[in-house]
Coordinates of C-alpha atoms in Angstrom, one line a residue:
X1 CA 44.4 -21.1 38.2
X2 CA 42.8 -17.9 36.9
X3 CA 40.1 -16.0 38.5
X4 CA 37.7 -17.2 35.8
X5 CA 38.0 -20.8 36.9
X6 CA 37.4 -20.1 40.6
X7 CA 33.8 -20.8 41.4
X8 CA 31.5 -18.0 42.6
X9 CA 29.0 -20.5 43.9
X10 CA 29.4 -23.6 46.2
X11 CA 26.8 -26.1 47.0
X12 CA 27.8 -27.7 50.3
X13 CA 25.9 -30.7 51.7
X14 CA 25.9 -31.3 55.4
X15 CA 25.4 -35.0 56.3
X16 CA 23.8 -35.0 59.7
X17 CA 23.7 -38.8 60.1
X18 CA 23.5 -41.5 62.8
X19 CA 26.6 -43.7 62.6
X20 CA 27.2 -46.7 64.9
X21 CA 30.5 -47.0 66.7
X22 CA 32.5 -49.9 65.3
X23 CA 30.2 -50.5 62.4
X24 CA 32.7 -49.5 59.8
X25 CA 31.0 -51.1 56.8
X26 CA 27.6 -49.7 57.8
X27 CA 29.0 -46.2 58.3
X28 CA 30.7 -46.3 54.9
X29 CA 27.4 -47.5 53.4
X30 CA 25.7 -44.5 55.0
X31 CA 28.3 -42.1 53.7
X32 CA 28.0 -43.5 50.2
X33 CA 24.2 -43.2 50.3
X34 CA 24.5 -39.6 51.5
X35 CA 27.0 -38.7 48.8
X36 CA 24.7 -40.1 46.1
X37 CA 21.8 -38.1 47.5
X38 CA 23.9 -35.0 47.6
X39 CA 25.0 -35.6 44.0
X40 CA 21.4 -35.8 42.9
X41 CA 20.9 -32.4 44.5
X42 CA 23.8 -30.9 42.7
X43 CA 26.2 -30.6 45.7
X44 CA 29.9 -29.8 45.1
X45 CA 31.0 -31.1 48.5
X46 CA 29.7 -33.2 51.4
X47 CA 30.7 -32.5 54.9
X48 CA 30.5 -35.4 57.3
X49 CA 30.7 -35.3 61.1
X50 CA 33.6 -36.0 63.4
X51 CA 35.1 -39.6 63.1
X52 CA 32.2 -40.6 61.0
X53 CA 33.8 -43.8 59.7
X54 CA 34.5 -45.1 63.2
X55 CA 31.5 -43.6 64.9
X56 CA 32.0 -41.2 67.8
X57 CA 33.3 -41.6 70.4
X58 CA 35.3 -44.8 69.6
X59 CA 37.0 -44.7 73.0
X60 CA 39.6 -47.5 73.5
X61 CA 38.8 -49.1 70.2
X62 CA 41.3 -46.6 68.8
X63 CA 44.0 -48.5 70.7
X64 CA 43.4 -51.6 68.5
X65 CA 45.6 -51.3 65.4
X66 CA 43.2 -53.5 63.4
X67 CA 40.4 -51.1 64.1
X68 CA 42.3 -48.0 63.0
X69 CA 43.5 -49.8 59.9
X70 CA 40.0 -50.9 59.0
X71 CA 38.7 -47.4 59.4
X72 CA 41.4 -45.9 57.1
X73 CA 40.7 -48.6 54.5
X74 CA 37.0 -47.7 54.5
X75 CA 37.8 -44.0 54.3
X76 CA 40.0 -44.6 51.3
X77 CA 37.2 -46.4 49.6
X78 CA 35.1 -43.3 49.9
X79 CA 38.0 -41.3 48.6
X80 CA 38.1 -43.5 45.5
X81 CA 34.4 -43.0 45.0
X82 CA 35.0 -39.3 44.3
X83 CA 36.8 -40.2 41.1
X84 CA 33.3 -40.4 39.5
X85 CA 33.3 -36.6 39.1
X86 CA 30.6 -36.2 41.8
X87 CA 30.8 -34.3 45.1
X88 CA 34.0 -34.1 47.1
X89 CA 34.0 -35.3 50.7
X90 CA 35.3 -34.3 54.0
X91 CA 35.1 -37.4 56.2
X92 CA 36.3 -38.1 59.7
X93 CA 38.4 -41.2 60.6
X94 CA 41.2 -42.2 62.9
X95 CA 44.5 -42.3 61.1
X96 CA 47.8 -43.8 62.3
X97 CA 50.8 -41.8 61.2
X98 CA 54.4 -41.4 62.3
X99 CA 53.4 -38.6 64.5
X100 CA 50.8 -40.8 66.3
X101 CA 47.2 -41.9 66.0
X102 CA 45.1 -38.8 65.2
X103 CA 41.5 -37.8 65.2
X104 CA 41.5 -36.8 61.5
X105 CA 39.7 -35.9 58.4
X106 CA 40.4 -36.7 54.8
X107 CA 39.4 -34.1 52.2
X108 CA 39.0 -35.8 48.9
X109 CA 38.0 -34.8 45.3
X110 CA 38.5 -36.5 42.0
X111 CA 39.6 -39.7 43.5
X112 CA 42.5 -38.1 45.4
X113 CA 43.2 -36.9 48.9
X114 CA 43.5 -33.1 48.7
X115 CA 44.6 -33.0 52.3
X116 CA 44.7 -34.7 55.7
X117 CA 44.0 -32.6 58.8
X118 CA 44.4 -33.7 62.4
X119 CA 42.6 -32.4 65.5
X120 CA 44.9 -30.1 67.4
X121 CA 43.0 -29.4 70.6
X122 CA 42.0 -32.7 72.2
X123 CA 39.3 -32.4 74.9
X124 CA 40.0 -34.0 78.2
X125 CA 37.1 -33.0 80.4
X126 CA 33.5 -34.1 81.3
X127 CA 32.5 -36.8 78.9
X128 CA 35.6 -36.4 76.8
X129 CA 39.0 -38.2 77.3
X130 CA 40.5 -38.1 73.8
X131 CA 44.1 -37.6 75.2
X132 CA 43.8 -41.2 76.4
X133 CA 43.7 -42.6 72.8
X134 CA 44.8 -39.8 70.4
X135 CA 47.8 -37.7 69.8
X136 CA 47.2 -34.0 69.0
X137 CA 48.1 -32.8 65.5
X138 CA 51.7 -31.8 65.5
X139 CA 50.9 -28.4 64.0
X140 CA 48.0 -26.3 62.8
X141 CA 47.8 -27.1 59.1
X142 CA 46.6 -24.5 56.6
X143 CA 43.4 -24.5 54.5
X144 CA 42.8 -27.0 51.7
X145 CA 42.5 -25.7 48.1
X146 CA 39.3 -27.1 46.8
X147 CA 38.6 -26.1 43.2
X148 CA 40.2 -22.8 43.8
X149 CA 38.5 -22.1 47.1
X150 CA 40.6 -22.2 50.3
X151 CA 38.7 -24.1 52.9
X152 CA 39.7 -24.4 56.6
X153 CA 38.7 -27.6 58.5
X154 CA 39.1 -27.3 62.2
X155 CA 37.8 -30.3 64.0
X156 CA 35.3 -29.9 66.9
X157 CA 37.3 -28.9 70.0
X158 CA 39.6 -26.8 67.7
X159 CA 36.9 -24.1 67.7
X160 CA 36.2 -24.4 71.4
X161 CA 39.7 -24.1 72.9
X162 CA 42.2 -21.4 73.1
X163 CA 44.9 -22.7 70.7
X164 CA 44.1 -20.2 68.0
X165 CA 43.3 -22.8 65.3
X166 CA 40.7 -20.8 63.5
X167 CA 42.8 -17.6 63.6
X168 CA 45.7 -19.4 62.2
X169 CA 43.6 -20.8 59.3
X170 CA 42.3 -17.3 58.6
X171 CA 45.8 -15.9 58.6
X172 CA 46.8 -18.7 56.2
X173 CA 44.2 -17.6 53.7
X174 CA 41.1 -19.6 54.5
X175 CA 37.9 -18.2 53.0
X176 CA 35.3 -20.3 54.8
X177 CA 35.5 -22.7 57.8
X178 CA 33.8 -26.2 57.7
X179 CA 33.8 -27.9 61.1
X180 CA 33.0 -31.6 61.7
X181 CA 31.7 -32.1 65.2
X182 CA 30.7 -34.8 67.7
X183 CA 29.0 -32.5 70.2
X184 CA 26.7 -34.4 72.7
X185 CA 23.4 -32.9 74.0
X186 CA 22.8 -31.3 77.3
X187 CA 20.1 -28.9 78.2
X188 CA 20.6 -25.5 76.5
X189 CA 23.6 -26.7 74.6
X190 CA 22.4 -25.1 71.4
X191 CA 22.9 -21.6 72.8
X192 CA 26.4 -22.5 73.9
X193 CA 27.3 -23.8 70.4
X194 CA 26.0 -20.7 68.7
X195 CA 28.0 -18.4 71.0
X196 CA 31.2 -20.5 70.4
X197 CA 30.8 -20.2 66.6
X198 CA 29.9 -16.5 66.7
X199 CA 33.1 -15.8 68.8
X200 CA 35.2 -17.5 66.1
X201 CA 33.4 -15.7 63.3
X202 CA 34.1 -12.4 65.0
X203 CA 37.8 -13.2 65.5
X204 CA 38.4 -14.5 62.0
X205 CA 35.9 -12.6 59.9
X206 CA 35.0 -15.9 58.2
X207 CA 31.7 -17.8 57.9
X208 CA 31.6 -21.1 59.7
X209 CA 29.6 -24.3 59.0
X210 CA 29.0 -26.5 62.1
X211 CA 28.1 -30.1 61.2
X212 CA 27.1 -32.2 64.2
X213 CA 26.5 -35.9 64.6
X214 CA 23.1 -37.4 65.3
X215 CA 22.2 -40.4 67.4
X216 CA 22.6 -42.2 70.7
X217 CA 25.9 -43.8 71.8
X218 CA 25.6 -45.4 75.2
X219 CA 24.9 -42.5 77.6
X220 CA 25.5 -39.8 75.1
X221 CA 23.0 -38.4 72.7
X222 CA 24.1 -36.4 69.7
X223 CA 21.3 -34.1 68.7
X224 CA 22.4 -32.9 65.3
X225 CA 21.1 -29.3 64.9
X226 CA 23.8 -28.4 62.5
X227 CA 24.0 -24.8 61.5
X228 CA 26.2 -22.0 60.0
X229 CA 26.9 -18.4 60.9
X230 CA 27.7 -15.9 58.2
X231 CA 30.6 -13.5 58.4
X232 CA 28.2 -10.8 59.5
X233 CA 27.2 -13.0 62.5
X234 CA 23.7 -13.7 61.1
X235 CA 22.4 -17.3 61.2
X236 CA 23.0 -18.7 57.8
X237 CA 20.9 -21.9 58.2
X238 CA 19.7 -24.2 61.0
X239 CA 19.1 -27.9 60.5
X240 CA 16.6 -29.9 62.7
X241 CA 17.4 -31.3 66.1
X242 CA 17.2 -35.0 66.8
X243 CA 16.5 -35.9 63.2
X244 CA 18.8 -37.7 60.7
X245 CA 18.9 -35.6 57.5
X246 CA 21.1 -34.3 54.7
X247 CA 20.8 -30.6 53.7
X248 CA 22.3 -29.0 50.6
X249 CA 23.2 -25.3 51.2
X250 CA 24.2 -22.8 48.6
X251 CA 27.0 -20.3 49.1
X252 CA 27.9 -17.3 46.9
X253 CA 31.1 -15.3 46.7
X254 CA 30.5 -11.6 47.4
X255 CA 32.8 -8.6 47.7
X256 CA 32.8 -9.3 51.5
X257 CA 33.5 -13.1 51.2
X258 CA 31.2 -16.2 51.1
X259 CA 27.5 -15.8 52.0
X260 CA 24.9 -18.5 52.5
X261 CA 21.9 -17.8 50.2
X262 CA 20.0 -21.1 50.5
X263 CA 19.6 -23.5 53.4
X264 CA 17.0 -24.8 55.9
X265 CA 15.7 -22.8 58.8
X266 CA 14.4 -25.4 61.3
X267 CA 12.8 -24.5 64.6
X268 CA 14.8 -25.8 67.7
X269 CA 12.6 -27.4 70.3
X270 CA 11.9 -25.8 73.7
X271 CA 13.3 -27.3 76.9
X272 CA 10.8 -30.1 77.8
X273 CA 10.5 -31.2 74.2
X274 CA 14.2 -31.3 73.7
X275 CA 14.8 -33.3 76.9
X276 CA 12.0 -35.7 76.0
X277 CA 13.3 -36.2 72.5
X278 CA 16.8 -36.7 73.8
X279 CA 15.6 -39.5 76.1
X280 CA 13.6 -41.0 73.4
X281 CA 16.4 -41.0 70.9
X282 CA 18.9 -42.4 73.4
X283 CA 16.7 -45.3 74.4
X284 CA 15.8 -46.1 70.7
X285 CA 19.4 -46.2 69.6
X286 CA 20.6 -48.1 72.7
X287 CA 18.0 -50.8 72.1
X288 CA 18.3 -51.0 68.3
X289 CA 22.1 -50.7 68.0
X290 CA 22.6 -53.4 70.6
X291 CA 20.2 -55.8 68.8
X292 CA 17.3 -56.1 71.3
X293 CA 14.0 -56.9 69.7
X294 CA 11.9 -55.6 72.6
X295 CA 12.0 -54.3 76.1
X296 CA 10.3 -55.0 79.5
X297 CA 9.8 -52.8 82.5
X298 CA 8.0 -52.9 85.8
X299 CA 4.9 -50.7 85.7
X300 CA 4.2 -49.7 89.3
X301 CA 1.5 -47.1 88.9
X302 CA 4.1 -44.4 89.7
X303 CA 5.4 -41.5 87.7
X304 CA 8.8 -42.8 86.9
X305 CA 7.8 -46.1 85.4
X306 CA 4.9 -44.4 83.6
X307 CA 7.1 -41.9 81.7
X308 CA 9.6 -44.7 80.9
X309 CA 6.8 -46.7 79.4
X310 CA 5.7 -43.7 77.3
X311 CA 9.3 -43.2 76.2
X312 CA 9.6 -46.9 75.3
X313 CA 6.4 -46.9 73.2
X314 CA 7.4 -43.6 71.5
X315 CA 10.9 -44.8 70.8
X316 CA 10.1 -48.4 69.8
X317 CA 6.4 -48.9 69.2
X318 CA 3.7 -50.4 71.4
X319 CA 4.4 -54.0 70.2
X320 CA 8.0 -53.9 71.5
X321 CA 7.1 -53.1 75.2
X322 CA 5.9 -55.5 77.8
X323 CA 4.8 -53.8 81.0
X324 CA 4.6 -55.9 84.1
X325 CA 2.8 -55.0 87.3
X326 CA 4.1 -56.9 90.3
X327 CA 1.8 -56.3 93.3
X328 CA 2.4 -57.1 96.9
X329 CA 0.2 -56.6 100.0
X330 CA 1.2 -52.9 100.2
X331 CA 0.3 -52.2 96.5
X332 CA -2.7 -49.8 96.6
X333 CA -5.9 -50.2 94.5
X334 CA -5.0 -46.8 92.9
X335 CA -1.6 -48.1 91.7
X336 CA -3.2 -51.2 90.2
X337 CA -5.7 -49.1 88.3
X338 CA -3.2 -46.4 87.3
X339 CA -0.8 -49.0 85.9
X340 CA -3.5 -50.7 83.9
X341 CA -4.8 -47.3 82.7
X342 CA -1.3 -46.3 81.6
X343 CA -0.7 -49.5 79.7
X344 CA -4.1 -49.3 78.0
X345 CA -3.5 -45.7 77.0
X346 CA -0.1 -46.7 75.5
X347 CA -1.5 -49.8 73.8
X348 CA 1.4 -52.0 75.1
X349 CA 1.2 -55.6 76.5
X350 CA 0.4 -55.6 80.2
X351 CA 0.9 -58.5 82.6
X352 CA 0.3 -58.9 86.3
X353 CA 2.8 -61.1 88.2
X354 CA 2.1 -61.1 92.0
X355 CA 5.1 -61.4 94.3
X356 CA 3.4 -62.7 97.5
X357 CA 4.9 -66.2 97.2
X358 CA 8.5 -65.2 96.3
X359 CA 8.7 -62.5 99.0
X360 CA 7.1 -64.8 101.6
X361 CA 9.5 -67.6 100.5
X362 CA 12.5 -65.3 101.1
X363 CA 11.1 -64.3 104.4
X364 CA 10.5 -67.8 105.5
X365 CA 14.0 -68.9 104.5
X366 CA 15.5 -66.1 106.6
X367 CA 13.2 -66.5 109.6
X368 CA 15.7 -68.4 111.8
X369 CA 18.6 -66.2 110.7
X370 CA 16.7 -63.0 111.4
X371 CA 15.1 -64.2 114.7
X372 CA 15.0 -61.5 117.4
X373 CA 15.4 -58.6 114.9
X374 CA 12.9 -55.9 113.9
X375 CA 11.4 -55.7 110.5
X376 CA 12.6 -52.7 108.4
X377 CA 14.4 -51.8 105.2
X378 CA 15.8 -55.4 104.8
X379 CA 12.3 -56.8 104.4
X380 CA 11.2 -53.9 102.2
X381 CA 14.2 -54.5 99.9
X382 CA 13.1 -58.2 99.5
X383 CA 10.1 -56.9 97.7
X384 CA 12.1 -54.8 95.3
X385 CA 14.6 -57.6 94.7
X386 CA 11.8 -60.1 94.0
X387 CA 10.5 -57.7 91.4
X388 CA 14.0 -57.3 89.9
X389 CA 14.5 -61.0 89.7
X390 CA 11.2 -61.5 87.9
X391 CA 12.1 -58.8 85.3
X392 CA 15.5 -60.4 84.7
X393 CA 13.9 -63.8 84.3
X394 CA 11.5 -62.4 81.7
X395 CA 14.6 -60.8 80.0
X396 CA 16.5 -64.1 80.0
X397 CA 13.5 -66.1 78.7
X398 CA 12.4 -63.8 75.9
X399 CA 15.5 -61.7 75.1
X400 CA 13.9 -58.5 76.2
X401 CA 16.1 -55.7 77.6
X402 CA 14.9 -54.5 81.0
X403 CA 14.3 -50.8 81.2
X404 CA 15.2 -49.5 84.6
X405 CA 13.3 -46.4 85.8
X406 CA 15.0 -44.6 88.7
X407 CA 15.3 -40.8 88.4
X408 CA 18.4 -38.6 89.3
X409 CA 16.9 -37.4 92.6
X410 CA 16.6 -41.0 93.8
X411 CA 20.0 -42.1 92.5
X412 CA 21.6 -39.1 94.1
X413 CA 20.6 -40.0 97.6
X414 CA 20.5 -43.8 97.2
X415 CA 16.7 -44.1 97.3
X416 CA 17.0 -47.3 95.2
X417 CA 17.7 -51.0 95.7
X418 CA 20.7 -52.7 94.3
X419 CA 19.7 -55.9 92.5
X420 CA 16.1 -54.8 92.7
X421 CA 14.6 -51.7 91.1
X422 CA 18.1 -50.8 89.8
X423 CA 18.1 -54.0 87.7
X424 CA 18.2 -53.3 84.0
X425 CA 20.1 -52.6 80.8
X426 CA 19.3 -48.9 80.2
X427 CA 17.6 -46.0 82.0
X428 CA 16.1 -43.3 79.8
X429 CA 15.4 -40.9 82.8
X430 CA 18.7 -41.5 84.8
X431 CA 19.7 -37.8 84.4
X432 CA 16.3 -36.3 85.1
X433 CA 15.5 -34.9 88.6
X434 CA 12.1 -35.8 89.9
X435 CA 10.5 -32.5 89.2
X436 CA 11.8 -32.7 85.7
X437 CA 10.1 -36.1 85.3
X438 CA 6.8 -34.4 86.3
X439 CA 7.4 -31.6 83.8
X440 CA 8.1 -34.0 80.9
X441 CA 5.1 -36.1 81.8
X442 CA 2.8 -33.1 81.7
X443 CA 4.4 -32.0 78.4
X444 CA 4.0 -35.5 76.8
X445 CA 0.3 -35.6 77.7
X446 CA -0.4 -32.6 75.5
X447 CA 2.2 -33.2 72.7
X448 CA 3.4 -36.0 70.4
X449 CA 7.1 -35.5 69.6
X450 CA 8.2 -35.8 66.0
X451 CA 9.2 -39.3 65.2
X452 CA 7.3 -40.8 68.1
X453 CA 5.5 -44.1 67.5
X454 CA 3.1 -43.7 70.5
X455 CA -0.4 -42.3 70.6
X456 CA -1.6 -38.8 71.1
X457 CA -3.6 -37.7 74.1
X458 CA -3.1 -38.4 77.7
X459 CA -0.7 -41.4 78.0
X460 CA 0.2 -40.8 81.6
X461 CA -3.0 -40.9 83.7
X462 CA -3.5 -37.6 85.6
X463 CA -3.8 -39.5 88.9
X464 CA -0.2 -40.7 88.5
X465 CA 0.9 -37.1 88.2
X466 CA -1.3 -35.8 91.1
X467 CA -0.7 -38.4 93.8
X468 CA 2.1 -38.4 96.3
X469 CA 5.0 -40.6 95.1
X470 CA 5.6 -43.8 97.0
X471 CA 7.6 -47.0 96.7
X472 CA 4.7 -48.8 98.5
X473 CA 7.0 -51.1 100.5
X474 CA 5.2 -50.5 103.7
X475 CA 1.7 -49.3 104.8
X476 CA 0.9 -45.7 103.9
X477 CA 4.5 -45.0 102.8
X478 CA 5.4 -41.9 100.8
X479 CA 8.8 -40.8 99.6
X480 CA 8.6 -37.7 101.7
X481 CA 8.7 -39.8 104.9
X482 CA 12.4 -40.1 104.5
X483 CA 13.3 -37.4 102.0
X484 CA 12.7 -33.6 101.9
X485 CA 10.0 -32.5 99.5
X486 CA 11.2 -33.0 95.9
X487 CA 11.3 -29.3 95.0
X488 CA 13.6 -28.8 98.0
X489 CA 15.6 -31.9 97.4
X490 CA 16.1 -31.2 93.7
X491 CA 17.3 -27.7 94.3
X492 CA 19.8 -28.8 96.9
X493 CA 21.0 -31.6 94.7
X494 CA 21.4 -29.2 91.7
X495 CA 23.5 -27.0 93.9
X496 CA 25.7 -29.9 95.1
X497 CA 26.0 -31.9 91.9
X498 CA 25.6 -29.4 89.0
X499 CA 27.2 -26.4 90.6
X500 CA 29.6 -27.9 93.2
X501 CA 28.3 -25.4 95.8
X502 CA 29.4 -25.6 99.4
X503 CA 27.0 -26.3 102.3
X504 CA 27.2 -22.7 103.5
X505 CA 26.3 -21.3 100.1
X506 CA 23.2 -23.6 100.0
X507 CA 22.1 -22.7 103.5
X508 CA 22.1 -19.0 102.5
X509 CA 19.4 -19.9 99.9
X510 CA 17.1 -20.5 102.9
X511 CA 17.5 -24.2 103.7
X512 CA 18.1 -25.7 107.1
X513 CA 21.7 -26.6 107.6
X514 CA 20.8 -30.1 109.0
X515 CA 18.8 -30.9 105.8
X516 CA 21.6 -29.7 103.5
X517 CA 24.2 -31.7 105.4
X518 CA 22.0 -34.8 105.4
X519 CA 21.5 -34.6 101.6
X520 CA 25.2 -34.1 101.1
X521 CA 25.9 -37.1 103.2
X522 CA 23.4 -39.3 101.4
X523 CA 24.9 -38.1 98.1
X524 CA 28.3 -39.3 99.0
X525 CA 27.4 -42.6 100.6
X526 CA 25.3 -43.6 97.5
X527 CA 28.3 -43.5 95.2
X528 CA 28.8 -47.3 95.3
X529 CA 25.2 -47.8 94.1
X530 CA 25.7 -45.4 91.2
X531 CA 28.8 -47.3 90.1
X532 CA 26.6 -50.3 89.6
X533 CA 23.7 -48.6 87.9
X534 CA 22.6 -49.1 84.3
X535 CA 23.8 -46.5 81.8
X536 CA 21.3 -43.8 80.9
X537 CA 20.8 -40.7 78.7
X538 CA 22.8 -37.7 79.6
X539 CA 20.5 -34.6 79.9
X540 CA 22.3 -32.3 82.3
X541 CA 25.7 -30.7 82.0
X542 CA 26.9 -33.0 84.8
X543 CA 25.6 -36.5 84.8
X544 CA 26.7 -39.3 87.1
X545 CA 29.5 -41.4 85.5
X546 CA 31.1 -39.6 82.7
X547 CA 30.9 -36.1 84.1
X548 CA 31.0 -36.6 87.9
X549 CA 33.6 -39.1 89.2
X550 CA 33.7 -39.1 92.9
X551 CA 35.5 -41.8 95.0
X552 CA 33.4 -44.4 96.7
X553 CA 35.6 -44.4 99.7
X554 CA 35.3 -40.8 100.8
X555 CA 35.2 -39.3 104.3
X556 CA 35.0 -35.6 103.3
X557 CA 32.0 -33.7 104.5
X558 CA 31.7 -29.9 104.0
X559 CA 31.4 -28.8 107.6
X560 CA 32.3 -25.4 109.2
X561 CA 34.1 -27.2 112.0
X562 CA 36.0 -29.7 109.9
X563 CA 39.3 -28.0 110.6

């Protein structure tokens, strides 16, 4: 091929789409629609995200030969589509080969596969366990020759690890690096991604396009926010976060290599907005992808159920949420009013189902068995379990998914009732500490996030934000009767959970040793409850479940005298 036939301009489309794990036909249809859109915009090439055909992460579905075969069949249909003379494609799919089952891409143009590439560096930490189902690529393959341009295609972790995949591609003659990713959200993840890409750009001297998946998949939220960094380390383009979109970018060959001359420059949301939108997207996709028509939650007049109600209306629309107040003799007039005001502000259906009779019925049934004992937590939990049973009955009768509403502070120390307020199918605030719940509530009262279906204005009554939190299971109860103040508790928990700090380190921050040791003890003994909790959106770097896996049976305590 002569230099005259090598293009000086490339129009590369980045398909930041929302696939569904296991919906092979649906994902193929999405890919075809995106390619047609890219063709209308004059794109030469469409870059899809990691394992787009299967959806990511497919987990143990990859162990089913029929699943892998169906994915490759669908990917080959997309390959054949490129015979129409339109854009080429880079599409992710699992592939079964002699060397094993690989996390792969097919690079196709003109109806033919120009190259297969396999992920070399398989992540096996935090939320990732790809070594369980995939084999690493047996070697670092070189760039693919696309119409005279040598394109390197490292896959996600290949740019994060230390195996030198990008350097090898550069040494093999790559002119530009296109990276399909399945990178889930956690707070401040965007800065981390930018730094990872800049490091590779510096080491290789090549521009890099980072295409990231969009959408909720169980506990993970993929936030999109695809971008590119030029060879001079400048931001080439930035796509939107939490929004499904396709962007066509233009690249020109210069004396110093390829340079992006056209592409979007979207603003990335600040902390509270990003967290809120992640929770909203995670809830929306969990409900819709699992086929629920609507949801139900217990609206207590407290902050946690209020923000979950707001998230549900924003994610699904007011007509798809039923809020249920379930008062007992300890429910305050303020709570009754606050719950009604919240439901009215959100415009959702609001029902009141008193629990006097079921709770008294349980108490009467247990009178003889409990004779001679003092009332306490057992009787309090009967209230919570009566409410949980009512919500599950509504779920069974009407097909509504129960949204459970416990925050990370409560779940950390076991301040929740199994088969009671823990009942539910999904928890949008599971990975938010209590003070973060307050921060997001205040943010939502003054902002309407893009894509939200809920109203503007104050949707969480100010009294809910201002009043002392209480489970209202006994007279004049507040959470602080049995827990440290939430600012103190949250900081200690972040030290223990997010940072794995020792008790001595935390005490040096100014806390009483007895309080720190008690919080650590509560954290450990509540593990059995967390194992039975509903899934929920991952917001922090270390959520319960995928990222933090502690034994239920565990006698370790961090004490100075343990030896």
